[in-house]
Coordinates of C-alpha atoms and ligand atoms in Angstrom, one line a residue:
X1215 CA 74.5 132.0 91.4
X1216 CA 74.9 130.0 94.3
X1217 CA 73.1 130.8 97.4
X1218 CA 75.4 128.3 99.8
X1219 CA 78.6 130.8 99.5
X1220 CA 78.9 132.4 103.2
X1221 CA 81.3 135.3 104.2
X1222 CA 84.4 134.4 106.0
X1223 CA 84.6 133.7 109.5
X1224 CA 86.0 136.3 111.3
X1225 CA 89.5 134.9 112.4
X1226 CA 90.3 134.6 108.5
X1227 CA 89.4 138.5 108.0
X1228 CA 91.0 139.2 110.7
X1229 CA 94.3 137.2 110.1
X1230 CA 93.9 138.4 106.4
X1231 CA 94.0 142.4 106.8
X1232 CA 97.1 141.4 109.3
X1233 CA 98.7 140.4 106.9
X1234 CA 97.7 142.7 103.7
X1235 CA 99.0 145.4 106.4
X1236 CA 102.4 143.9 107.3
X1237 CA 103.6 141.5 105.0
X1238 CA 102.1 142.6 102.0
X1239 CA 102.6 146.2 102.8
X1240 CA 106.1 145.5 103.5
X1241 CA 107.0 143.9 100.1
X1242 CA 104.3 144.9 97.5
X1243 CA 106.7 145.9 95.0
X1244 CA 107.5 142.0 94.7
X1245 CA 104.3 140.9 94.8
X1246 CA 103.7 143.6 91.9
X1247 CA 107.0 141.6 90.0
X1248 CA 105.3 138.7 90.6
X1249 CA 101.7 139.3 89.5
X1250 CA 103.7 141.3 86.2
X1251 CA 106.4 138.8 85.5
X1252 CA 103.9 135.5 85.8
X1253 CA 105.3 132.5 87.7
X1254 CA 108.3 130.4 86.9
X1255 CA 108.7 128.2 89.6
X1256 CA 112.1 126.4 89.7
X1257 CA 109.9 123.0 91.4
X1258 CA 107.2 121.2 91.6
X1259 CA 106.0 119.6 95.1
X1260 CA 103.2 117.0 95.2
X1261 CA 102.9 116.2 99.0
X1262 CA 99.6 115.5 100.9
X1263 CA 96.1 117.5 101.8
X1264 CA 97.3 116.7 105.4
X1265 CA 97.4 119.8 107.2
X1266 CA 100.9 119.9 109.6
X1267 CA 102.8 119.0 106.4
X1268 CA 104.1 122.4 105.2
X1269 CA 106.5 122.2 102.4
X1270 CA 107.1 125.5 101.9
X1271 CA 107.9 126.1 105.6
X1272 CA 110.6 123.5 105.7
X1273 CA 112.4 124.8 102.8
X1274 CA 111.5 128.2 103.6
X1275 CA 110.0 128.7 100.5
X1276 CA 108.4 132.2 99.0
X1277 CA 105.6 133.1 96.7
X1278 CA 106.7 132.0 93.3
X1279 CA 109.1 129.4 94.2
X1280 CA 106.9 126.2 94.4
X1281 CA 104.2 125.0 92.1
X1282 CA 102.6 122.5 94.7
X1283 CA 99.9 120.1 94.1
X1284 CA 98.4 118.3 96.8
X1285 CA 96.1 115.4 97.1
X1286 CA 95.0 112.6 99.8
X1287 CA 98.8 110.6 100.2
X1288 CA 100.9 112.7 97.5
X1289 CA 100.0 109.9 95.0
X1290 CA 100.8 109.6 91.6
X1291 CA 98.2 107.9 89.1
X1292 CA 99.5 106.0 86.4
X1293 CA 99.3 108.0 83.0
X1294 CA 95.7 107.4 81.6
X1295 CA 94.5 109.7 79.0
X1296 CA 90.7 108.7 78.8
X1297 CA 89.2 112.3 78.4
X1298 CA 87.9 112.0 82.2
X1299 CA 88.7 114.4 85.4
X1300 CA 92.0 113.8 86.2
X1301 CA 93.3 116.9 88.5
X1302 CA 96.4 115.3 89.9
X1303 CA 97.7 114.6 86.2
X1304 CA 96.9 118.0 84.9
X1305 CA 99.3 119.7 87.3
X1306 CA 101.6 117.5 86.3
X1307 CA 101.0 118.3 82.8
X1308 CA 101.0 121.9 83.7
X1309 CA 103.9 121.8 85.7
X1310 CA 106.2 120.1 83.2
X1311 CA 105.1 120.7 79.8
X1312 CA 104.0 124.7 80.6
X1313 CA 106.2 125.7 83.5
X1314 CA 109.0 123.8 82.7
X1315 CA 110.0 122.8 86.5
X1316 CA 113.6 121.5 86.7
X1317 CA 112.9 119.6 90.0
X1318 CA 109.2 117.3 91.1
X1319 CA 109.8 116.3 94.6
X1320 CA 107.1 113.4 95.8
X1321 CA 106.7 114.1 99.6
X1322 CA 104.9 111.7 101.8
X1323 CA 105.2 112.0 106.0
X1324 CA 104.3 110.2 108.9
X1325 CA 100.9 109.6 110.0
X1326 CA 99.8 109.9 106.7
X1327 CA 95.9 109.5 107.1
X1328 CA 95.2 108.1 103.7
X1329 CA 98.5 105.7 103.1
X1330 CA 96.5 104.1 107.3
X1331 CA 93.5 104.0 105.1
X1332 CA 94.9 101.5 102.2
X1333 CA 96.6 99.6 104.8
X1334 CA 93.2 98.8 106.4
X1335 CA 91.4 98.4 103.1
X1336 CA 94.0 96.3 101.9
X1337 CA 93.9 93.6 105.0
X1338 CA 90.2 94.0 105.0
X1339 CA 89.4 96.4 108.1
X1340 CA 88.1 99.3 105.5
X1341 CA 85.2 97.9 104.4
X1342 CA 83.5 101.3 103.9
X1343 CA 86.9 101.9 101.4
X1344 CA 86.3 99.6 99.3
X1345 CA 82.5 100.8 98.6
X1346 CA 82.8 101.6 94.6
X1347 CA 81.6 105.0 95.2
X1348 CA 84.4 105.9 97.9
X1349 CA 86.7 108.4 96.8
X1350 CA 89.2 107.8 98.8
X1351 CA 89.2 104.3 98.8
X1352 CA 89.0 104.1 94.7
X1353 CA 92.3 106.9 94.8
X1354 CA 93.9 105.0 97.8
X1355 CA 93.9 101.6 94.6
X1356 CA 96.8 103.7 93.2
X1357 CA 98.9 102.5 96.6
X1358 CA 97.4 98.8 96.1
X1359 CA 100.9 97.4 94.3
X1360 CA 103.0 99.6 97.3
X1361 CA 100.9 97.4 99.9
X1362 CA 101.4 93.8 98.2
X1363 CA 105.4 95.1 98.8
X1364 CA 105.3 95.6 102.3
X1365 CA 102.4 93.8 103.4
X1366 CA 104.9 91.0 105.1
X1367 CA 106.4 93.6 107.5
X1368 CA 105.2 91.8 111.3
X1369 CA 104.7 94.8 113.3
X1370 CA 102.2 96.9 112.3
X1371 CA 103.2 100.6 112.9
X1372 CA 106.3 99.5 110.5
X1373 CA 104.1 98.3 108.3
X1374 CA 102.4 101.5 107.8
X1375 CA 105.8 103.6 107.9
X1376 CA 106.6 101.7 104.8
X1377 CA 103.4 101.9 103.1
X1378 CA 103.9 106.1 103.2
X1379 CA 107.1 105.5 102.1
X1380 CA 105.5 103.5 99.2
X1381 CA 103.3 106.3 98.5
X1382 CA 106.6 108.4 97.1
X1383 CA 108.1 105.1 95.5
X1384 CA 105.1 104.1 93.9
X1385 CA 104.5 107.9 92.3
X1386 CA 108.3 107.8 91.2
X1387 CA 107.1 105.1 89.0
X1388 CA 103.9 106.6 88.1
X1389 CA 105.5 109.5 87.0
X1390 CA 107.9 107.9 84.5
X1391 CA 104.4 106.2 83.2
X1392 CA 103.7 109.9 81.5
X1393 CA 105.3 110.3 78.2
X1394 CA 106.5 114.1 78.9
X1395 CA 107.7 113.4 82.2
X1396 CA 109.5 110.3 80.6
X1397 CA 110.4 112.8 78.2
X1398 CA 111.9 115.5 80.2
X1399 CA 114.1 113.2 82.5
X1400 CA 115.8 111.5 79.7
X1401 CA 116.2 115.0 78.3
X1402 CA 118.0 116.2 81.7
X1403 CA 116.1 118.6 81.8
X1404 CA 113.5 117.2 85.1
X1405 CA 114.7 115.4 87.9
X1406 CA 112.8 113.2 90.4
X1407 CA 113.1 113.5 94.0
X1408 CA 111.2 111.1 97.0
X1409 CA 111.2 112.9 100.6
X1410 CA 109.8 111.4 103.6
X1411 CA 108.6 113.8 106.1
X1412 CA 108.8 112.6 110.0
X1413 CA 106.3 115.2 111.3
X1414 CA 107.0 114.9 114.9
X1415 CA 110.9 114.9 114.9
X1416 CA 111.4 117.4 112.1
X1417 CA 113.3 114.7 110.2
X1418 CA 113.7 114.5 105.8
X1419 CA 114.8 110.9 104.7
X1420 CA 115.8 110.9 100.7
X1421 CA 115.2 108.5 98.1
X1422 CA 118.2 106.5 97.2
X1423 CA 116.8 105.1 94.1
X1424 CA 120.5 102.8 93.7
X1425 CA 119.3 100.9 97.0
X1426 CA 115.6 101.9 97.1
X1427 CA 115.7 102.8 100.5
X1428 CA 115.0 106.3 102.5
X1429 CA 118.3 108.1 104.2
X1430 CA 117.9 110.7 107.0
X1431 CA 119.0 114.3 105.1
Ligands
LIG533 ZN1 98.9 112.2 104.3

């Protein structure tokens, strides 16, 4: 038991019975398919927490479609099996080895709260970041080697464009660092994908890995 638990507001009851009585309503029989048939998601997503990125608005996505993970700067960890917590990996694991996705898109966007964060840590105007017992600041380490990359970029907001960019780039890399992701792509059987998500224009630049730079979709 937990006594902290509280009922809903009201605006999320209220939203919620809108839309058991419309949407649901409207196509239960497919969300009946889809609680009887189990998942088998065609892709896996790992973009941030951030809350205007919405991945499965842009690609008009439906229940069932994506497996999506999410964490502070859709980062990657390097592959470390040391029998600690490691929730970012584990839906990876999932993903690949138990849902077999055939596509794991990285998306990172603009403004990206957490890629600002290691940019200030990592020129030394995060102090609070770099406090052992941050969180953030000891996840935002695994965009440490994206920052020595771009960190001779002269104007700043550049700077920090490149370092979200990194953030996808420097998961790419991550992921191949997992033996059944390495596994799977060699197989043809997973492919990798890097988006960049422009918030405020709408815009979607790709990976190139040939050139390793980002190209407007
Ligand atoms: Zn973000």
């Amino acid at each position: 038991m937990t006594s902290h638990a509280k009922p809903l507001p009201s605006y999320l009851v209220q939203r919620y019975h809108g839309w058991k009585a419309t949407t649901w309503e409207e196509n239960k029989a497919w969300y009946k398919r889809l609680a009887m048939g189990g998942q088998h998601p065609r892709a896996m997503v790992i973009s941030c927490c951030d809350s205007r990125v919405h991945v499965t608005s842009i690609f008009g996505a439906d229940q069932g479609e994506f497996f999506i993970h999410r964490n502070i700067a859709n980062l990657v960890p390097p592959h470390n099996p040391d029998g600690e917590h490691h929730g970012t990996s584990a839906a990876l694991e999932y993903g690949v080895t138990a849902l077999k996705v055939a596509h794991l898109v990285v998306m990172g966007h603009s403004g990206c709260g957490g890629a600002r964060g290691c940019h200030d840590m990592c020129c030394g105007h995060a102090p609070q970041l770099e406090d052992r017992a941050s969180y953030v600041g000891r996840w935002m380490d695994i965009l440490r080697p994206g920052y020595e990359r771009i960190k001779d970029i002269a104007d700043e907001a550049e700077r920090v464009t490149a370092l979200e960019k990194q953030a996808v780039v420097v998961s790419l890399e991550n992921l191949m660092t997992f033996p059944f992701v390495r596994t799977a792509v060699e197989a043809g059987e997973l492919s990798l994908h890097g988006l960049w998500n422009d918030i405020g224009d709408g815009g979607l630049q790709q990976y190139d890995g040939a050139s390793g730079t980002f190209v407007p979709l």
